[in-house]
Amino acid sequence: MEQQVSPWWKRAVVYQIYPRSYQDSNGDGIGDLQGIIQRLDYLKELGIDAIWLSPVCKSPQDDNGYDISDYQDIDPMFGTLEDMQNLIKEAKKRGIQIIMDLVLNHSSDEHPWFLEAKKGKDNPYHDYYVWKDGSKESPPNDMKACFGGSAWEWMPELNQYYFHQFSVKQPDLNWENPKLRKEIYDMILWWMEQGVGGFRLDVIDQIAKEPDQKITINGPKLHEYIRELSRETFQKGDLITVGEAWGADIERARLYSAPDKSEFSMVFQFEHINLDQQPEKEKWDLKELDFLKLKEILSKWQTELYQTGWNSLFWNNHDLPRIVSRWGNDSKYHDESAKMLATILHGMQGTPYIYQGEEIGMTNVQFPIEEYRDIETVNIYQERLSKGYEKNDIMNSIYVKSRDNARTPMQWDDTKNAGFTTADPWIKVNPNYKEINVKGSLKKKDSIFYYYQKLISLRKEKPIFAEGSYELLLKDHPDIFAYLRKLGNQTICVIANFHGKEIKFSIKDLKLDITNYLIQNYEDQKEGILRPYEAFIAEVKESI
Ligand code: GLC
Ligand code: CA
């Protein structure tokens, strides 16, 4: 038989922390590294293997840390380098690896490289960024930045524009320049020496941009750059690496996550995430989720990457609304639907990512516009107002899609500010913290928290979760998400009622006999029906 030792991260579950919203330890209203250290025991109890930390490096915080001004220091807001070293050490003691967020497509405009670069065209750092000659009146082309406005910013002192795919304070780095690439690799090797267990690569599919040809994602040299990056850094360690790639299709994902490790361990691809927006429009242009399409797409990724690549499994992150509000039900069936969504995802092949608060079913918020902090949200509000959209419509889109839905403080308990801070928090706490919080979840035996804990331990106990094949059942059923996983002579089935009504269902109709329930979100079973959002995973045998 073929002897293959799976890399550790194939059975791992990753937990994402957005540091400014996790736990404040020094009473300034902002989460920090010491705060995270205080919560490591909680995470150990949940059972996760690694923490992906959104950026904690020095930054003017124009885009909450995704604008880095020193890649080798910690922002004072979060603590010190020593705190970071402590976090790495304390996490390791508990069997948890720290995954750093690497923002390599752009830096802050306050990074010393950029401060030098803008001094003159012959400054050695000038070529670290992407410039175009021109005149103030006419930018090189009509490319738009992701956070609104032109992608070109005029620099009168140079008579040049610089290119930025995100905010004006996030100038794009020029990956064509080998000196820049070398500096980046040295920086990564330095973090590896500090003991980090992996990296998440921010918008990595945008590094090979060619603005002359209006190319942002998937530039011609993309995979060449990534292979060099991987060879010069990641391949020298036993790391988990994940690239953020909004533009990934199956073929590219196979390159990114090739088993020969020539690029990354895996990528985040977002095909399922766009299913509730109008085609060819922006995420703010809402439409109902197409459930059949959701099944089709998630299933396609399961079967197509089987043995040729590796999936990341996620519903949430710091850029996405809360899944229980989005595709579940955040009122009457809050717990049932949160568990149902977890069941579908954690039953699949790949590495699951849990976003902070997902494990207690944190929900979206509806704040007045002044309470939003996210640059994207604030900008789209202004932009759409000036285009003549109705205020109510804009706010409705913001309630549904704003990134701040994910960024409200972690709800630890029912005391003031949910136990997140003793000061005024940098962004308001979700008013439902008295009902939804960690303390309450830990006390309740059938809480969402313990459901996640069980899902995580199942993945560790049963190789079928990481290795089994995948087969979608009831493809055209408008309410049921059902699939089989198979490994050797074992089979498990994952069955979920995706909606809030009772539906007819019998496992016998699938020619299956349940031999053992592994997890379920209702206490008992009812023959012949699935109750609202009912879901379970069971070991089965094919019946005759
Ligand atoms: C990624 C990050 C997002 C950030 C952007 C620019 O999409 O997840 O939060 O704003 O990149 O760095
Ligand atoms: Ca703090």
PDB file of N, CA and C in Angstrom, residues 62-63 66-68 71 103-111 113-115 117-118 125-132 143-153 155 160-177 180-181 184 202-212 214-219 222 225:
ATOM      1  N   ASP A  62      -5.051  52.496   8.627  1.00  0.00           N
ATOM      2  CA  ASP A  62      -6.019  53.039   7.680  1.00  0.00           C
ATOM      3  C   ASP A  62      -7.011  51.951   7.270  1.00  0.00           C
ATOM      4  N   ASP A  63      -6.502  50.723   7.124  1.00  0.00           N
ATOM      5  CA  ASP A  63      -7.352  49.571   6.813  1.00  0.00           C
ATOM      6  C   ASP A  63      -7.147  48.533   7.914  1.00  0.00           C
ATOM      7  N   TYR A  66      -4.068  46.243   7.630  1.00  0.00           N
ATOM      8  CA  TYR A  66      -3.716  45.731   6.301  1.00  0.00           C
ATOM      9  C   TYR A  66      -2.932  46.780   5.505  1.00  0.00           C
ATOM     10  N   ASP A  67      -2.377  47.726   6.234  1.00  0.00           N
ATOM     11  CA  ASP A  67      -1.505  48.761   5.666  1.00  0.00           C
ATOM     12  C   ASP A  67      -0.304  48.824   6.599  1.00  0.00           C
ATOM     13  N   ILE A  68       0.739  48.079   6.256  1.00  0.00           N
ATOM     14  CA  ILE A  68       1.840  47.847   7.196  1.00  0.00           C
ATOM     15  C   ILE A  68       2.991  48.829   6.957  1.00  0.00           C
ATOM     16  N   TYR A  71       7.174  45.615   8.831  1.00  0.00           N
ATOM     17  CA  TYR A  71       6.810  44.195   8.833  1.00  0.00           C
ATOM     18  C   TYR A  71       7.482  43.426   9.959  1.00  0.00           C
ATOM     19  N   VAL A 103       0.849  40.762   4.437  1.00  0.00           N
ATOM     20  CA  VAL A 103       0.245  41.650   3.446  1.00  0.00           C
ATOM     21  C   VAL A 103       1.347  42.068   2.491  1.00  0.00           C
ATOM     22  N   LEU A 104       1.436  41.395   1.359  1.00  0.00           N
ATOM     23  CA  LEU A 104       2.583  41.582   0.470  1.00  0.00           C
ATOM     24  C   LEU A 104       2.227  42.249  -0.850  1.00  0.00           C
ATOM     25  N   ASN A 105       0.955  42.496  -1.061  1.00  0.00           N
ATOM     26  CA  ASN A 105       0.583  43.170  -2.302  1.00  0.00           C
ATOM     27  C   ASN A 105       0.872  44.660  -2.233  1.00  0.00           C
ATOM     28  N   HIS A 106       0.794  45.195  -1.021  1.00  0.00           N
ATOM     29  CA  HIS A 106       0.978  46.624  -0.823  1.00  0.00           C
ATOM     30  C   HIS A 106       1.552  46.859   0.558  1.00  0.00           C
ATOM     31  N   SER A 107       2.086  48.050   0.774  1.00  0.00           N
ATOM     32  CA  SER A 107       2.507  48.420   2.126  1.00  0.00           C
ATOM     33  C   SER A 107       1.696  49.648   2.513  1.00  0.00           C
ATOM     34  N   SER A 108       2.021  50.202   3.671  1.00  0.00           N
ATOM     35  CA  SER A 108       1.453  51.506   4.016  1.00  0.00           C
ATOM     36  C   SER A 108       2.232  52.593   3.275  1.00  0.00           C
ATOM     37  N   ASP A 109       1.600  53.712   3.029  1.00  0.00           N
ATOM     38  CA  ASP A 109       2.351  54.850   2.448  1.00  0.00           C
ATOM     39  C   ASP A 109       3.290  55.452   3.498  1.00  0.00           C
ATOM     40  N   GLU A 110       3.196  54.960   4.744  1.00  0.00           N
ATOM     41  CA  GLU A 110       4.121  55.433   5.776  1.00  0.00           C
ATOM     42  C   GLU A 110       5.276  54.448   6.007  1.00  0.00           C
ATOM     43  N   HIS A 111       5.317  53.404   5.204  1.00  0.00           N
ATOM     44  CA  HIS A 111       6.462  52.481   5.276  1.00  0.00           C
ATOM     45  C   HIS A 111       7.711  53.233   4.799  1.00  0.00           C
ATOM     46  N   TRP A 113      10.064  52.369   3.007  1.00  0.00           N
ATOM     47  CA  TRP A 113      10.293  52.167   1.571  1.00  0.00           C
ATOM     48  C   TRP A 113       9.557  53.230   0.759  1.00  0.00           C
ATOM     49  N   PHE A 114       8.314  53.473   1.144  1.00  0.00           N
ATOM     50  CA  PHE A 114       7.537  54.443   0.355  1.00  0.00           C
ATOM     51  C   PHE A 114       8.008  55.872   0.621  1.00  0.00           C
ATOM     52  N   LEU A 115       8.359  56.139   1.879  1.00  0.00           N
ATOM     53  CA  LEU A 115       8.856  57.484   2.196  1.00  0.00           C
ATOM     54  C   LEU A 115      10.094  57.781   1.342  1.00  0.00           C
ATOM     55  N   ALA A 117      10.843  56.127  -1.545  1.00  0.00           N
ATOM     56  CA  ALA A 117      10.446  56.014  -2.958  1.00  0.00           C
ATOM     57  C   ALA A 117       9.930  57.326  -3.520  1.00  0.00           C
ATOM     58  N   LYS A 118       9.233  58.070  -2.665  1.00  0.00           N
ATOM     59  CA  LYS A 118       8.629  59.290  -3.204  1.00  0.00           C
ATOM     60  C   LYS A 118       9.594  60.470  -3.197  1.00  0.00           C
ATOM     61  N   TYR A 125      14.633  53.088  -3.771  1.00  0.00           N
ATOM     62  CA  TYR A 125      13.359  52.465  -3.392  1.00  0.00           C
ATOM     63  C   TYR A 125      12.200  52.849  -4.312  1.00  0.00           C
ATOM     64  N   HIS A 126      12.479  53.762  -5.223  1.00  0.00           N
ATOM     65  CA  HIS A 126      11.403  54.217  -6.094  1.00  0.00           C
ATOM     66  C   HIS A 126      10.738  53.049  -6.800  1.00  0.00           C
ATOM     67  N   ASP A 127      11.571  52.162  -7.292  1.00  0.00           N
ATOM     68  CA  ASP A 127      11.071  51.024  -8.070  1.00  0.00           C
ATOM     69  C   ASP A 127      10.433  49.920  -7.201  1.00  0.00           C
ATOM     70  N   TYR A 128      10.363  50.118  -5.897  1.00  0.00           N
ATOM     71  CA  TYR A 128       9.638  49.155  -5.055  1.00  0.00           C
ATOM     72  C   TYR A 128       8.122  49.301  -5.246  1.00  0.00           C
ATOM     73  N   TYR A 129       7.721  50.377  -5.890  1.00  0.00           N
ATOM     74  CA  TYR A 129       6.291  50.644  -6.076  1.00  0.00           C
ATOM     75  C   TYR A 129       5.989  50.779  -7.561  1.00  0.00           C
ATOM     76  N   VAL A 130       4.725  50.983  -7.878  1.00  0.00           N
ATOM     77  CA  VAL A 130       4.292  50.986  -9.274  1.00  0.00           C
ATOM     78  C   VAL A 130       3.929  52.414  -9.681  1.00  0.00           C
ATOM     79  N   TRP A 131       4.690  52.984 -10.577  1.00  0.00           N
ATOM     80  CA  TRP A 131       4.522  54.387 -10.955  1.00  0.00           C
ATOM     81  C   TRP A 131       4.171  54.531 -12.421  1.00  0.00           C
ATOM     82  N   LYS A 132       3.587  55.671 -12.763  1.00  0.00           N
ATOM     83  CA  LYS A 132       3.324  56.001 -14.167  1.00  0.00           C
ATOM     84  C   LYS A 132       3.456  57.509 -14.323  1.00  0.00           C
ATOM     85  N   MET A 143      -8.754  52.699 -14.144  1.00  0.00           N
ATOM     86  CA  MET A 143      -8.870  51.636 -13.136  1.00  0.00           C
ATOM     87  C   MET A 143      -9.321  52.201 -11.791  1.00  0.00           C
ATOM     88  N   LYS A 144     -10.158  51.408 -11.113  1.00  0.00           N
ATOM     89  CA  LYS A 144     -10.726  51.842  -9.829  1.00  0.00           C
ATOM     90  C   LYS A 144     -10.089  51.074  -8.674  1.00  0.00           C
ATOM     91  N   ALA A 145      -9.988  51.753  -7.529  1.00  0.00           N
ATOM     92  CA  ALA A 145      -9.479  51.090  -6.325  1.00  0.00           C
ATOM     93  C   ALA A 145     -10.620  50.330  -5.653  1.00  0.00           C
ATOM     94  N   CYS A 146     -10.263  49.249  -4.950  1.00  0.00           N
ATOM     95  CA  CYS A 146     -11.303  48.437  -4.289  1.00  0.00           C
ATOM     96  C   CYS A 146     -12.118  49.220  -3.275  1.00  0.00           C
ATOM     97  N   PHE A 147     -11.518  50.202  -2.631  1.00  0.00           N
ATOM     98  CA  PHE A 147     -12.274  50.964  -1.638  1.00  0.00           C
ATOM     99  C   PHE A 147     -12.812  52.279  -2.211  1.00  0.00           C
ATOM    100  N   GLY A 148     -12.994  52.331  -3.530  1.00  0.00           N
ATOM    101  CA  GLY A 148     -13.579  53.512  -4.161  1.00  0.00           C
ATOM    102  C   GLY A 148     -12.537  54.463  -4.738  1.00  0.00           C
ATOM    103  N   GLY A 149     -12.951  55.228  -5.732  1.00  0.00           N
ATOM    104  CA  GLY A 149     -12.068  56.218  -6.348  1.00  0.00           C
ATOM    105  C   GLY A 149     -11.100  55.577  -7.336  1.00  0.00           C
ATOM    106  N   SER A 150     -10.242  56.433  -7.933  1.00  0.00           N
ATOM    107  CA  SER A 150      -9.283  55.950  -8.923  1.00  0.00           C
ATOM    108  C   SER A 150      -8.194  55.119  -8.253  1.00  0.00           C
ATOM    109  N   ALA A 151      -7.622  54.197  -9.007  1.00  0.00           N
ATOM    110  CA  ALA A 151      -6.498  53.396  -8.494  1.00  0.00           C
ATOM    111  C   ALA A 151      -5.175  54.143  -8.640  1.00  0.00           C
ATOM    112  N   TRP A 152      -5.239  55.349  -9.204  1.00  0.00           N
ATOM    113  CA  TRP A 152      -4.018  56.128  -9.426  1.00  0.00           C
ATOM    114  C   TRP A 152      -4.022  57.371  -8.561  1.00  0.00           C
ATOM    115  N   GLU A 153      -2.930  57.594  -7.849  1.00  0.00           N
ATOM    116  CA  GLU A 153      -2.845  58.785  -7.002  1.00  0.00           C
ATOM    117  C   GLU A 153      -1.715  59.681  -7.505  1.00  0.00           C
ATOM    118  N   MET A 155       1.186  62.342  -7.588  1.00  0.00           N
ATOM    119  CA  MET A 155       2.220  62.850  -6.689  1.00  0.00           C
ATOM    120  C   MET A 155       2.890  64.026  -7.362  1.00  0.00           C
ATOM    121  N   GLN A 160       4.243  62.147 -11.152  1.00  0.00           N
ATOM    122  CA  GLN A 160       3.911  60.746 -11.436  1.00  0.00           C
ATOM    123  C   GLN A 160       2.694  60.322 -10.615  1.00  0.00           C
ATOM    124  N   TYR A 161       2.083  59.272 -11.112  1.00  0.00           N
ATOM    125  CA  TYR A 161       1.036  58.621 -10.331  1.00  0.00           C
ATOM    126  C   TYR A 161       1.601  57.370  -9.694  1.00  0.00           C
ATOM    127  N   TYR A 162       1.117  57.016  -8.489  1.00  0.00           N
ATOM    128  CA  TYR A 162       1.378  55.656  -8.009  1.00  0.00           C
ATOM    129  C   TYR A 162       0.077  54.866  -8.027  1.00  0.00           C
ATOM    130  N   PHE A 163       0.263  53.569  -8.115  1.00  0.00           N
ATOM    131  CA  PHE A 163      -0.870  52.658  -8.286  1.00  0.00           C
ATOM    132  C   PHE A 163      -1.259  52.052  -6.941  1.00  0.00           C
ATOM    133  N   HIS A 164      -2.553  52.048  -6.649  1.00  0.00           N
ATOM    134  CA  HIS A 164      -3.021  51.403  -5.403  1.00  0.00           C
ATOM    135  C   HIS A 164      -4.340  50.705  -5.667  1.00  0.00           C
ATOM    136  N   GLN A 165      -4.353  49.390  -5.432  1.00  0.00           N
ATOM    137  CA  GLN A 165      -5.598  48.639  -5.643  1.00  0.00           C
ATOM    138  C   GLN A 165      -6.554  48.825  -4.474  1.00  0.00           C
ATOM    139  N   PHE A 166      -6.006  49.228  -3.320  1.00  0.00           N
ATOM    140  CA  PHE A 166      -6.879  49.456  -2.161  1.00  0.00           C
ATOM    141  C   PHE A 166      -6.875  50.952  -1.848  1.00  0.00           C
ATOM    142  N   SER A 167      -6.727  51.361  -0.578  1.00  0.00           N
ATOM    143  CA  SER A 167      -6.857  52.799  -0.303  1.00  0.00           C
ATOM    144  C   SER A 167      -5.622  53.565  -0.769  1.00  0.00           C
ATOM    145  N   VAL A 168      -5.709  54.884  -0.811  1.00  0.00           N
ATOM    146  CA  VAL A 168      -4.534  55.691  -1.207  1.00  0.00           C
ATOM    147  C   VAL A 168      -3.381  55.490  -0.240  1.00  0.00           C
ATOM    148  N   LYS A 169      -3.697  55.036   0.950  1.00  0.00           N
ATOM    149  CA  LYS A 169      -2.635  54.787   1.925  1.00  0.00           C
ATOM    150  C   LYS A 169      -2.066  53.369   1.830  1.00  0.00           C
ATOM    151  N   GLN A 170      -2.429  52.664   0.765  1.00  0.00           N
ATOM    152  CA  GLN A 170      -1.921  51.301   0.541  1.00  0.00           C
ATOM    153  C   GLN A 170      -1.302  51.179  -0.866  1.00  0.00           C
ATOM    154  N   PRO A 171      -0.173  51.858  -1.084  1.00  0.00           N
ATOM    155  CA  PRO A 171       0.441  51.783  -2.413  1.00  0.00           C
ATOM    156  C   PRO A 171       0.882  50.355  -2.762  1.00  0.00           C
ATOM    157  N   ASP A 172       0.639  49.953  -3.993  1.00  0.00           N
ATOM    158  CA  ASP A 172       0.997  48.596  -4.431  1.00  0.00           C
ATOM    159  C   ASP A 172       2.501  48.408  -4.543  1.00  0.00           C
ATOM    160  N   LEU A 173       2.967  47.255  -4.072  1.00  0.00           N
ATOM    161  CA  LEU A 173       4.385  46.925  -4.211  1.00  0.00           C
ATOM    162  C   LEU A 173       4.646  46.357  -5.605  1.00  0.00           C
ATOM    163  N   ASN A 174       5.854  46.625  -6.085  1.00  0.00           N
ATOM    164  CA  ASN A 174       6.226  46.186  -7.430  1.00  0.00           C
ATOM    165  C   ASN A 174       7.011  44.881  -7.370  1.00  0.00           C
ATOM    166  N   TRP A 175       6.313  43.779  -7.597  1.00  0.00           N
ATOM    167  CA  TRP A 175       6.936  42.456  -7.503  1.00  0.00           C
ATOM    168  C   TRP A 175       7.926  42.170  -8.628  1.00  0.00           C
ATOM    169  N   GLU A 176       7.929  42.987  -9.645  1.00  0.00           N
ATOM    170  CA  GLU A 176       8.917  42.846 -10.719  1.00  0.00           C
ATOM    171  C   GLU A 176      10.329  43.042 -10.185  1.00  0.00           C
ATOM    172  N   ASN A 177      10.415  43.780  -9.070  1.00  0.00           N
ATOM    173  CA  ASN A 177      11.726  44.171  -8.579  1.00  0.00           C
ATOM    174  C   ASN A 177      12.337  43.076  -7.681  1.00  0.00           C
ATOM    175  N   LEU A 180      13.158  43.977  -4.009  1.00  0.00           N
ATOM    176  CA  LEU A 180      11.985  43.989  -3.127  1.00  0.00           C
ATOM    177  C   LEU A 180      11.643  42.563  -2.712  1.00  0.00           C
ATOM    178  N   ARG A 181      11.641  41.666  -3.681  1.00  0.00           N
ATOM    179  CA  ARG A 181      11.260  40.276  -3.371  1.00  0.00           C
ATOM    180  C   ARG A 181      12.216  39.689  -2.329  1.00  0.00           C
ATOM    181  N   ILE A 184      11.439  40.907   1.097  1.00  0.00           N
ATOM    182  CA  ILE A 184      10.245  40.228   1.611  1.00  0.00           C
ATOM    183  C   ILE A 184      10.614  38.834   2.138  1.00  0.00           C
ATOM    184  N   ASP A 202      -2.334  37.693   2.219  1.00  0.00           N
ATOM    185  CA  ASP A 202      -3.388  38.624   1.851  1.00  0.00           C
ATOM    186  C   ASP A 202      -3.406  38.861   0.332  1.00  0.00           C
ATOM    187  N   VAL A 203      -4.589  38.903  -0.244  1.00  0.00           N
ATOM    188  CA  VAL A 203      -4.798  39.149  -1.690  1.00  0.00           C
ATOM    189  C   VAL A 203      -3.597  38.758  -2.561  1.00  0.00           C
ATOM    190  N   ILE A 204      -3.137  37.531  -2.369  1.00  0.00           N
ATOM    191  CA  ILE A 204      -1.902  37.134  -3.031  1.00  0.00           C
ATOM    192  C   ILE A 204      -2.068  37.055  -4.551  1.00  0.00           C
ATOM    193  N   ASP A 205      -3.285  36.865  -5.019  1.00  0.00           N
ATOM    194  CA  ASP A 205      -3.444  36.758  -6.478  1.00  0.00           C
ATOM    195  C   ASP A 205      -3.416  38.124  -7.174  1.00  0.00           C
ATOM    196  N   GLN A 206      -3.146  39.169  -6.390  1.00  0.00           N
ATOM    197  CA  GLN A 206      -3.067  40.497  -6.996  1.00  0.00           C
ATOM    198  C   GLN A 206      -1.637  41.035  -7.106  1.00  0.00           C
ATOM    199  N   ILE A 207      -0.659  40.238  -6.634  1.00  0.00           N
ATOM    200  CA  ILE A 207       0.713  40.772  -6.609  1.00  0.00           C
ATOM    201  C   ILE A 207       1.316  40.957  -7.995  1.00  0.00           C
ATOM    202  N   ALA A 208       0.859  40.149  -8.960  1.00  0.00           N
ATOM    203  CA  ALA A 208       1.481  40.190 -10.291  1.00  0.00           C
ATOM    204  C   ALA A 208       0.715  41.105 -11.245  1.00  0.00           C
ATOM    205  N   LYS A 209       0.230  42.187 -10.684  1.00  0.00           N
ATOM    206  CA  LYS A 209      -0.582  43.128 -11.468  1.00  0.00           C
ATOM    207  C   LYS A 209       0.193  43.696 -12.654  1.00  0.00           C
ATOM    208  N   GLU A 210      -0.571  44.047 -13.686  1.00  0.00           N
ATOM    209  CA  GLU A 210       0.014  44.730 -14.841  1.00  0.00           C
ATOM    210  C   GLU A 210      -0.929  45.868 -15.205  1.00  0.00           C
ATOM    211  N   PRO A 211      -0.829  46.968 -14.472  1.00  0.00           N
ATOM    212  CA  PRO A 211      -1.817  48.032 -14.667  1.00  0.00           C
ATOM    213  C   PRO A 211      -1.873  48.577 -16.096  1.00  0.00           C
ATOM    214  N   ASP A 212      -0.768  48.486 -16.817  1.00  0.00           N
ATOM    215  CA  ASP A 212      -0.807  48.932 -18.218  1.00  0.00           C
ATOM    216  C   ASP A 212      -1.867  48.184 -19.002  1.00  0.00           C
ATOM    217  N   LYS A 214      -4.397  46.757 -17.501  1.00  0.00           N
ATOM    218  CA  LYS A 214      -5.546  46.694 -16.589  1.00  0.00           C
ATOM    219  C   LYS A 214      -5.694  45.326 -15.925  1.00  0.00           C
ATOM    220  N   ILE A 215      -4.576  44.654 -15.711  1.00  0.00           N
ATOM    221  CA  ILE A 215      -4.635  43.361 -15.029  1.00  0.00           C
ATOM    222  C   ILE A 215      -4.370  43.569 -13.544  1.00  0.00           C
ATOM    223  N   THR A 216      -5.294  43.082 -12.716  1.00  0.00           N
ATOM    224  CA  THR A 216      -5.044  43.114 -11.270  1.00  0.00           C
ATOM    225  C   THR A 216      -4.835  41.685 -10.762  1.00  0.00           C
ATOM    226  N   ILE A 217      -5.901  40.859 -10.827  1.00  0.00           N
ATOM    227  CA  ILE A 217      -5.712  39.476 -10.361  1.00  0.00           C
ATOM    228  C   ILE A 217      -5.114  38.607 -11.461  1.00  0.00           C
ATOM    229  N   ASN A 218      -4.492  37.493 -11.011  1.00  0.00           N
ATOM    230  CA  ASN A 218      -3.997  36.464 -11.932  1.00  0.00           C
ATOM    231  C   ASN A 218      -3.096  37.000 -13.039  1.00  0.00           C
ATOM    232  N   GLY A 219      -2.199  37.897 -12.713  1.00  0.00           N
ATOM    233  CA  GLY A 219      -1.245  38.395 -13.702  1.00  0.00           C
ATOM    234  C   GLY A 219      -0.388  37.260 -14.256  1.00  0.00           C
ATOM    235  N   LEU A 222       2.142  35.498 -11.980  1.00  0.00           N
ATOM    236  CA  LEU A 222       1.705  35.187 -10.614  1.00  0.00           C
ATOM    237  C   LEU A 222       2.341  33.919 -10.040  1.00  0.00           C
ATOM    238  N   TYR A 225       6.102  34.020  -9.392  1.00  0.00           N
ATOM    239  CA  TYR A 225       6.434  34.717  -8.137  1.00  0.00           C
ATOM    240  C   TYR A 225       6.146  33.849  -6.919  1.00  0.00           C
TER     241      TYR A 225
END
